[in-house]
Amino acid sequence: MSFGYRVLGFGSGGGAGPYNVQYLVVGGGAGGGGGHGGGGGGAGGYRTISTKAFEVDASTPYSITVGGGGAGTSENPEIANGPGENSVFSTITSAGGGGGNSYGVPTGQSGQDGGSGGGGGRGIYGPGGPAGSGNTPPVNPPQGNDGGAGGSENPSGNPFRSGGGGGGASQAGTAASNPIAGEGGDGSPSTISASDVTYAGGGGGGTGPDGTQSQAPGGTGGGGAGGRHTGGQAGTTNTGGGGGGTGQNAAGGAGGSGIVIIRRLTASSSSTSGTVTTSGTDTIHTFTADGTFNS
């Protein structure tokens, strides 16, 4: 005989039926381009909702993937870029950032497409490389922006060695304008963790040895600065920031890893998945590495 009782899950699980959560999913940032004017790495894709409107089932475990940051590109233009890796929660995928690329002869190498696009590399005796496209694959609202094009060099040569900036979540990367390299695009802020944190900034382009050049900054939200006749700086871990392009014979900076954060009403579940914090009536689950959200 059934008395219609509902069995409740406890420990790693929680409530007996579906409930709604808020999420932030940031992909891994890409590495910056190498070799005398490399482009900045694109930020990882940034996808979020501002209210608890995404339904999960209390009986279903959800695999979490936190995308790693891409490696900085070698100075060799034939070496592949270092794109970031995707971050995933349920049906939500944030693409890894597109790699910034290195110089090319005569035309600079193109930045890669990704969550945000990578910056183009500097051309040697020719035009700079085109920027990579952001929001690839496309989602609505967009998960990122385009990178900036690399700097050009006239046929007789000049000392200007400047790469384009990587795209960020809220802003495109800046194109190089010799002798100034492009800045990384800014990321987007979120308060899902109960703190105001900005994520997914693009990496700055690399600049050469000319004395009038300054170091191109990365975008707010973890973007690494481009090197000024030095190697590029790495993107910040767990922000999805792109790595900075390099301004010398070195690899670009590595991209920063991504992050996944899930926020729910405390009363909805007793899940202990991820790193757990509370804020008022809410419980927050933060993942900085692959795991499982036992809802």
mmCIF file of C-alpha atoms in Angstrom:
data_model
loop_
_atom_site.group_PDB
_atom_site.id
_atom_site.type_symbol
_atom_site.label_atom_id
_atom_site.label_comp_id
_atom_site.label_asym_id
_atom_site.label_seq_id
_atom_site.Cartn_x
_atom_site.Cartn_y
_atom_site.Cartn_z
ATOM 1 C CA MET A 1 0.000 0.000 0.000
ATOM 2 C CA SER A 2 1.296 3.440 -0.869
ATOM 3 C CA PHE A 3 0.786 6.325 1.526
ATOM 4 C CA GLY A 4 2.147 8.877 -0.973
ATOM 5 C CA TYR A 5 5.235 9.718 1.088
ATOM 6 C CA ARG A 6 8.103 11.399 -0.752
ATOM 7 C CA VAL A 7 11.624 10.256 0.017
ATOM 8 C CA LEU A 8 14.050 13.149 0.543
ATOM 9 C CA GLY A 9 17.733 12.916 -0.352
ATOM 10 C CA PHE A 10 20.372 14.185 2.080
ATOM 11 C CA GLY A 11 24.161 14.480 2.150
ATOM 12 C CA SER A 12 25.411 15.130 -1.365
ATOM 13 C CA GLY A 13 21.863 15.381 -2.713
ATOM 14 C CA GLY A 14 18.931 17.333 -1.447
ATOM 15 C CA GLY A 15 15.339 18.120 -2.330
ATOM 16 C CA ALA A 16 13.037 15.675 -4.041
ATOM 17 C CA GLY A 17 12.091 17.547 -7.188
ATOM 18 C CA PRO A 18 13.248 20.181 -9.655
ATOM 19 C CA TYR A 19 14.250 23.650 -8.545
ATOM 20 C CA ASN A 20 15.932 26.662 -10.139
ATOM 21 C CA VAL A 21 19.504 27.915 -9.885
ATOM 22 C CA GLN A 22 21.625 30.800 -11.091
ATOM 23 C CA TYR A 23 24.905 30.055 -12.874
ATOM 24 C CA LEU A 24 28.145 31.556 -14.133
ATOM 25 C CA VAL A 25 30.190 29.514 -16.619
ATOM 26 C CA VAL A 26 33.512 30.956 -17.851
ATOM 27 C CA GLY A 27 35.720 29.125 -20.353
ATOM 28 C CA GLY A 28 39.505 28.956 -20.207
ATOM 29 C CA GLY A 29 41.427 31.925 -21.581
ATOM 30 C CA ALA A 30 43.755 31.490 -24.540
ATOM 31 C CA GLY A 31 47.498 31.933 -24.660
ATOM 32 C CA GLY A 32 49.113 35.001 -26.187
ATOM 33 C CA GLY A 33 51.059 35.004 -29.446
ATOM 34 C CA GLY A 34 54.836 34.814 -29.567
ATOM 35 C CA GLY A 35 57.754 36.462 -31.273
ATOM 36 C CA HIS A 36 58.186 40.227 -31.748
ATOM 37 C CA GLY A 37 54.602 41.482 -31.684
ATOM 38 C CA GLY A 38 52.363 38.567 -30.795
ATOM 39 C CA GLY A 39 48.631 39.099 -30.390
ATOM 40 C CA GLY A 40 46.925 38.857 -27.005
ATOM 41 C CA GLY A 41 44.921 35.754 -26.158
ATOM 42 C CA GLY A 42 41.138 35.923 -26.222
ATOM 43 C CA ALA A 43 39.209 35.491 -22.996
ATOM 44 C CA GLY A 44 37.131 32.422 -22.334
ATOM 45 C CA GLY A 45 33.432 32.607 -23.087
ATOM 46 C CA TYR A 46 31.288 34.221 -20.382
ATOM 47 C CA ARG A 47 27.759 32.934 -19.865
ATOM 48 C CA THR A 48 25.530 33.748 -16.906
ATOM 49 C CA ILE A 49 21.982 34.441 -15.779
ATOM 50 C CA SER A 50 21.209 37.082 -13.193
ATOM 51 C CA THR A 51 18.302 35.271 -11.523
ATOM 52 C CA LYS A 52 17.557 31.724 -10.431
ATOM 53 C CA ALA A 53 15.860 30.682 -13.639
ATOM 54 C CA PHE A 54 17.698 27.505 -14.748
ATOM 55 C CA GLU A 55 15.967 24.300 -13.726
ATOM 56 C CA VAL A 56 17.865 21.339 -12.268
ATOM 57 C CA ASP A 57 16.533 18.005 -11.047
ATOM 58 C CA ALA A 58 17.380 17.002 -7.489
ATOM 59 C CA SER A 59 17.840 13.377 -8.547
ATOM 60 C CA THR A 60 20.319 14.147 -11.340
ATOM 61 C CA PRO A 61 24.114 14.557 -10.964
ATOM 62 C CA TYR A 62 25.492 17.214 -13.314
ATOM 63 C CA SER A 63 29.050 16.883 -14.553
ATOM 64 C CA ILE A 64 31.093 20.085 -14.303
ATOM 65 C CA THR A 65 33.987 20.827 -16.657
ATOM 66 C CA VAL A 66 36.298 23.734 -15.893
ATOM 67 C CA GLY A 67 38.297 24.684 -18.964
ATOM 68 C CA GLY A 68 42.051 25.041 -18.691
ATOM 69 C CA GLY A 69 43.957 28.018 -20.037
ATOM 70 C CA GLY A 70 45.822 27.707 -23.324
ATOM 71 C CA ALA A 71 49.594 27.708 -23.623
ATOM 72 C CA GLY A 72 51.350 30.747 -25.019
ATOM 73 C CA THR A 73 52.256 30.484 -28.688
ATOM 74 C CA SER A 74 55.888 29.956 -29.690
ATOM 75 C CA GLU A 75 57.631 32.587 -31.780
ATOM 76 C CA ASN A 76 57.556 30.145 -34.687
ATOM 77 C CA PRO A 77 54.602 31.172 -36.862
ATOM 78 C CA GLU A 78 54.099 27.571 -37.918
ATOM 79 C CA ILE A 79 53.361 26.466 -34.353
ATOM 80 C CA ALA A 80 49.672 26.133 -33.535
ATOM 81 C CA ASN A 81 48.000 28.630 -31.240
ATOM 82 C CA GLY A 82 47.063 27.819 -27.658
ATOM 83 C CA PRO A 83 43.259 28.064 -27.412
ATOM 84 C CA GLY A 84 41.512 27.833 -24.058
ATOM 85 C CA GLU A 85 39.325 24.865 -23.166
ATOM 86 C CA ASN A 86 35.540 24.834 -22.838
ATOM 87 C CA SER A 87 33.761 25.010 -19.481
ATOM 88 C CA VAL A 88 30.460 23.129 -19.144
ATOM 89 C CA PHE A 89 27.510 22.930 -16.742
ATOM 90 C CA SER A 90 24.518 20.873 -17.913
ATOM 91 C CA THR A 91 23.460 22.295 -21.304
ATOM 92 C CA ILE A 92 25.544 25.465 -20.875
ATOM 93 C CA THR A 93 28.923 25.507 -22.641
ATOM 94 C CA SER A 94 31.266 28.489 -22.577
ATOM 95 C CA ALA A 95 33.864 28.206 -25.315
ATOM 96 C CA GLY A 96 37.570 28.555 -24.664
ATOM 97 C CA GLY A 97 39.215 31.749 -25.847
ATOM 98 C CA GLY A 98 40.828 32.030 -29.275
ATOM 99 C CA GLY A 99 44.621 32.070 -29.276
ATOM 100 C CA GLY A 100 46.591 35.198 -30.046
ATOM 101 C CA ASN A 101 48.953 34.576 -32.926
ATOM 102 C CA SER A 102 52.570 35.302 -33.763
ATOM 103 C CA TYR A 103 54.223 37.330 -36.494
ATOM 104 C CA GLY A 104 54.097 36.251 -40.103
ATOM 105 C CA VAL A 105 56.060 36.856 -43.320
ATOM 106 C CA PRO A 106 54.863 39.041 -44.930
ATOM 107 C CA THR A 107 51.392 39.046 -43.320
ATOM 108 C CA GLY A 108 50.937 38.486 -39.594
ATOM 109 C CA GLN A 109 49.200 35.325 -38.454
ATOM 110 C CA SER A 110 45.454 35.511 -37.808
ATOM 111 C CA GLY A 111 44.046 35.399 -34.282
ATOM 112 C CA GLN A 112 41.906 32.377 -33.512
ATOM 113 C CA ASP A 113 38.142 32.373 -33.106
ATOM 114 C CA GLY A 114 36.683 31.410 -29.733
ATOM 115 C CA GLY A 115 34.606 32.563 -26.783
ATOM 116 C CA SER A 116 36.458 35.830 -27.373
ATOM 117 C CA GLY A 117 38.766 36.176 -30.352
ATOM 118 C CA GLY A 118 42.545 36.301 -30.223
ATOM 119 C CA GLY A 119 44.616 39.248 -31.410
ATOM 120 C CA GLY A 120 46.412 39.133 -34.744
ATOM 121 C CA GLY A 121 50.205 39.016 -34.957
ATOM 122 C CA ARG A 122 52.481 41.630 -36.438
ATOM 123 C CA GLY A 123 53.345 41.460 -40.114
ATOM 124 C CA ILE A 124 56.955 41.419 -41.258
ATOM 125 C CA TYR A 125 57.240 43.694 -44.333
ATOM 126 C CA GLY A 126 53.473 43.512 -44.714
ATOM 127 C CA PRO A 127 50.082 43.922 -43.051
ATOM 128 C CA GLY A 128 49.264 42.671 -39.601
ATOM 129 C CA GLY A 129 47.264 39.533 -39.047
ATOM 130 C CA PRO A 130 43.463 39.727 -38.865
ATOM 131 C CA ALA A 131 41.737 39.419 -35.515
ATOM 132 C CA GLY A 132 39.935 36.300 -34.358
ATOM 133 C CA SER A 133 36.149 36.383 -34.013
ATOM 134 C CA GLY A 134 34.449 36.173 -30.635
ATOM 135 C CA ASN A 135 31.141 34.512 -29.718
ATOM 136 C CA THR A 136 32.208 31.388 -31.597
ATOM 137 C CA PRO A 137 30.124 29.251 -31.635
ATOM 138 C CA PRO A 138 27.366 31.875 -31.493
ATOM 139 C CA VAL A 139 25.010 32.052 -28.511
ATOM 140 C CA ASN A 140 22.538 34.695 -27.344
ATOM 141 C CA PRO A 141 23.413 36.776 -25.431
ATOM 142 C CA PRO A 142 26.958 36.741 -26.886
ATOM 143 C CA GLN A 143 29.630 35.053 -24.806
ATOM 144 C CA GLY A 144 32.496 37.290 -25.960
ATOM 145 C CA ASN A 145 33.939 39.747 -28.465
ATOM 146 C CA ASP A 146 36.426 39.951 -31.335
ATOM 147 C CA GLY A 147 40.152 40.481 -30.940
ATOM 148 C CA GLY A 148 42.142 43.316 -32.502
ATOM 149 C CA ALA A 149 44.214 43.174 -35.692
ATOM 150 C CA GLY A 150 48.004 43.091 -35.584
ATOM 151 C CA GLY A 151 50.313 45.918 -36.611
ATOM 152 C CA SER A 152 51.749 46.314 -40.108
ATOM 153 C CA GLU A 153 55.291 46.944 -41.271
ATOM 154 C CA ASN A 154 56.314 48.879 -44.338
ATOM 155 C CA PRO A 155 58.380 47.139 -47.059
ATOM 156 C CA SER A 156 61.638 48.755 -45.953
ATOM 157 C CA GLY A 157 61.163 47.575 -42.395
ATOM 158 C CA ASN A 158 60.787 49.514 -39.151
ATOM 159 C CA PRO A 159 61.323 48.853 -35.453
ATOM 160 C CA PHE A 160 57.636 48.681 -34.669
ATOM 161 C CA ARG A 161 56.538 45.266 -33.499
ATOM 162 C CA SER A 162 52.988 45.350 -32.232
ATOM 163 C CA GLY A 163 50.268 42.734 -31.877
ATOM 164 C CA GLY A 164 46.519 43.195 -31.469
ATOM 165 C CA GLY A 165 44.712 42.784 -28.161
ATOM 166 C CA GLY A 166 42.566 39.773 -27.331
ATOM 167 C CA GLY A 167 38.817 40.190 -26.985
ATOM 168 C CA GLY A 168 37.056 40.256 -23.612
ATOM 169 C CA ALA A 169 33.553 39.449 -22.398
ATOM 170 C CA SER A 170 32.278 43.036 -22.603
ATOM 171 C CA GLN A 171 34.658 44.671 -25.081
ATOM 172 C CA ALA A 172 36.577 43.869 -28.244
ATOM 173 C CA GLY A 173 40.367 43.865 -28.215
ATOM 174 C CA THR A 174 42.039 46.972 -29.629
ATOM 175 C CA ALA A 175 43.820 46.824 -32.986
ATOM 176 C CA ALA A 176 47.528 47.610 -32.961
ATOM 177 C CA SER A 177 48.449 51.075 -34.184
ATOM 178 C CA ASN A 178 52.199 51.239 -34.701
ATOM 179 C CA PRO A 179 54.107 51.662 -32.552
ATOM 180 C CA ILE A 180 51.430 50.906 -29.933
ATOM 181 C CA ALA A 181 50.126 47.379 -29.416
ATOM 182 C CA GLY A 182 46.436 46.714 -28.871
ATOM 183 C CA GLU A 183 44.949 46.528 -25.395
ATOM 184 C CA GLY A 184 42.951 43.538 -24.243
ATOM 185 C CA GLY A 185 39.179 43.926 -24.097
ATOM 186 C CA ASP A 186 37.581 44.261 -20.677
ATOM 187 C CA GLY A 187 35.689 41.426 -19.061
ATOM 188 C CA SER A 188 32.286 41.455 -17.350
ATOM 189 C CA PRO A 189 31.490 41.718 -13.621
ATOM 190 C CA SER A 190 29.415 39.249 -11.611
ATOM 191 C CA THR A 191 28.164 39.182 -8.026
ATOM 192 C CA ILE A 192 27.076 35.535 -8.090
ATOM 193 C CA SER A 193 29.808 34.652 -5.561
ATOM 194 C CA ALA A 194 28.516 37.380 -3.179
ATOM 195 C CA SER A 195 31.528 39.503 -4.161
ATOM 196 C CA ASP A 196 31.822 41.814 -7.156
ATOM 197 C CA VAL A 197 34.329 40.018 -9.394
ATOM 198 C CA THR A 198 35.168 40.702 -13.042
ATOM 199 C CA TYR A 199 35.921 37.757 -15.336
ATOM 200 C CA ALA A 200 37.070 37.087 -18.898
ATOM 201 C CA GLY A 201 39.406 39.957 -19.792
ATOM 202 C CA GLY A 202 41.473 39.712 -22.984
ATOM 203 C CA GLY A 203 45.266 39.674 -23.124
ATOM 204 C CA GLY A 204 47.248 42.703 -24.306
ATOM 205 C CA GLY A 205 49.311 42.576 -27.496
ATOM 206 C CA GLY A 206 53.091 42.353 -27.436
ATOM 207 C CA THR A 207 55.267 45.370 -28.248
ATOM 208 C CA GLY A 208 58.816 45.597 -29.577
ATOM 209 C CA PRO A 209 61.869 47.558 -28.426
ATOM 210 C CA ASP A 210 61.021 50.987 -29.824
ATOM 211 C CA GLY A 211 61.404 53.560 -27.058
ATOM 212 C CA THR A 212 58.028 55.209 -27.593
ATOM 213 C CA GLN A 213 56.122 52.029 -26.944
ATOM 214 C CA SER A 214 54.491 51.195 -23.621
ATOM 215 C CA GLN A 215 53.300 47.893 -22.300
ATOM 216 C CA ALA A 216 49.805 47.104 -23.573
ATOM 217 C CA PRO A 217 47.540 46.245 -20.624
ATOM 218 C CA GLY A 218 45.291 43.256 -20.466
ATOM 219 C CA GLY A 219 41.565 43.781 -20.022
ATOM 220 C CA THR A 220 40.000 43.957 -16.574
ATOM 221 C CA GLY A 221 38.972 40.500 -15.489
ATOM 222 C CA GLY A 222 42.279 38.659 -15.510
ATOM 223 C CA GLY A 223 43.770 39.569 -18.895
ATOM 224 C CA GLY A 224 47.573 39.399 -18.934
ATOM 225 C CA ALA A 225 49.571 42.427 -20.081
ATOM 226 C CA GLY A 226 51.493 42.193 -23.322
ATOM 227 C CA GLY A 227 55.254 42.150 -23.063
ATOM 228 C CA ARG A 228 57.292 45.232 -23.924
ATOM 229 C CA HIS A 229 60.305 43.554 -25.517
ATOM 230 C CA THR A 230 59.655 40.796 -22.959
ATOM 231 C CA GLY A 231 57.457 37.743 -22.724
ATOM 232 C CA GLY A 232 53.725 38.301 -22.185
ATOM 233 C CA GLN A 233 52.108 37.924 -18.783
ATOM 234 C CA ALA A 234 49.798 35.022 -17.987
ATOM 235 C CA GLY A 235 46.061 35.445 -17.571
ATOM 236 C CA THR A 236 44.748 35.114 -14.030
ATOM 237 C CA THR A 237 43.733 31.653 -12.843
ATOM 238 C CA ASN A 238 39.981 30.952 -12.589
ATOM 239 C CA THR A 239 38.967 34.141 -14.381
ATOM 240 C CA GLY A 240 39.219 32.953 -17.979
ATOM 241 C CA GLY A 241 41.615 35.821 -18.735
ATOM 242 C CA GLY A 242 43.675 35.717 -21.943
ATOM 243 C CA GLY A 243 47.468 35.677 -21.874
ATOM 244 C CA GLY A 244 49.507 38.629 -23.097
ATOM 245 C CA GLY A 245 51.371 38.560 -26.395
ATOM 246 C CA THR A 246 55.148 38.721 -26.351
ATOM 247 C CA GLY A 247 57.450 41.408 -27.696
ATOM 248 C CA GLN A 248 60.598 39.332 -28.070
ATOM 249 C CA ASN A 249 61.809 35.843 -29.053
ATOM 250 C CA ALA A 250 59.704 34.062 -26.461
ATOM 251 C CA ALA A 251 56.334 32.404 -26.009
ATOM 252 C CA GLY A 252 53.270 34.447 -25.143
ATOM 253 C CA GLY A 253 51.678 34.300 -21.696
ATOM 254 C CA ALA A 254 49.434 31.369 -20.841
ATOM 255 C CA GLY A 255 45.694 31.855 -20.515
ATOM 256 C CA GLY A 256 43.923 31.667 -17.165
ATOM 257 C CA SER A 257 41.675 28.724 -16.350
ATOM 258 C CA GLY A 258 37.908 29.142 -16.219
ATOM 259 C CA ILE A 259 35.359 28.732 -13.423
ATOM 260 C CA VAL A 260 31.814 27.468 -12.822
ATOM 261 C CA ILE A 261 29.610 28.884 -10.041
ATOM 262 C CA ILE A 262 26.089 27.730 -9.167
ATOM 263 C CA ARG A 263 23.849 29.613 -6.733
ATOM 264 C CA ARG A 264 20.599 28.327 -5.246
ATOM 265 C CA LEU A 265 18.189 28.906 -2.395
ATOM 266 C CA THR A 266 19.540 27.082 0.638
ATOM 267 C CA ALA A 267 16.101 25.598 1.269
ATOM 268 C CA SER A 268 16.066 23.935 -2.172
ATOM 269 C CA SER A 269 18.734 21.322 -1.482
ATOM 270 C CA SER A 270 21.328 20.017 0.951
ATOM 271 C CA SER A 271 24.015 19.578 -1.700
ATOM 272 C CA THR A 272 27.642 19.892 -0.595
ATOM 273 C CA SER A 273 29.150 19.854 -4.090
ATOM 274 C CA GLY A 274 32.175 21.968 -4.936
ATOM 275 C CA THR A 275 33.393 24.655 -2.542
ATOM 276 C CA VAL A 276 30.339 25.747 -0.563
ATOM 277 C CA THR A 277 29.683 29.235 0.826
ATOM 278 C CA THR A 278 26.511 31.008 1.890
ATOM 279 C CA SER A 279 25.071 34.483 1.459
ATOM 280 C CA GLY A 280 21.810 35.300 3.182
ATOM 281 C CA THR A 281 19.242 32.710 2.130
ATOM 282 C CA ASP A 282 21.438 31.393 -0.700
ATOM 283 C CA THR A 283 24.085 28.686 -0.984
ATOM 284 C CA ILE A 284 26.885 29.059 -3.544
ATOM 285 C CA HIS A 285 28.808 26.169 -5.124
ATOM 286 C CA THR A 286 32.127 27.126 -6.737
ATOM 287 C CA PHE A 287 34.085 24.809 -9.034
ATOM 288 C CA THR A 288 37.679 25.645 -9.972
ATOM 289 C CA ALA A 289 38.335 22.125 -11.298
ATOM 290 C CA ASP A 290 36.249 19.375 -12.888
ATOM 291 C CA GLY A 291 33.650 17.859 -10.586
ATOM 292 C CA THR A 292 29.984 16.981 -10.153
ATOM 293 C CA PHE A 293 27.093 19.074 -8.940
ATOM 294 C CA ASN A 294 24.872 16.663 -7.020
ATOM 295 C CA SER A 295 21.803 18.798 -6.940
#
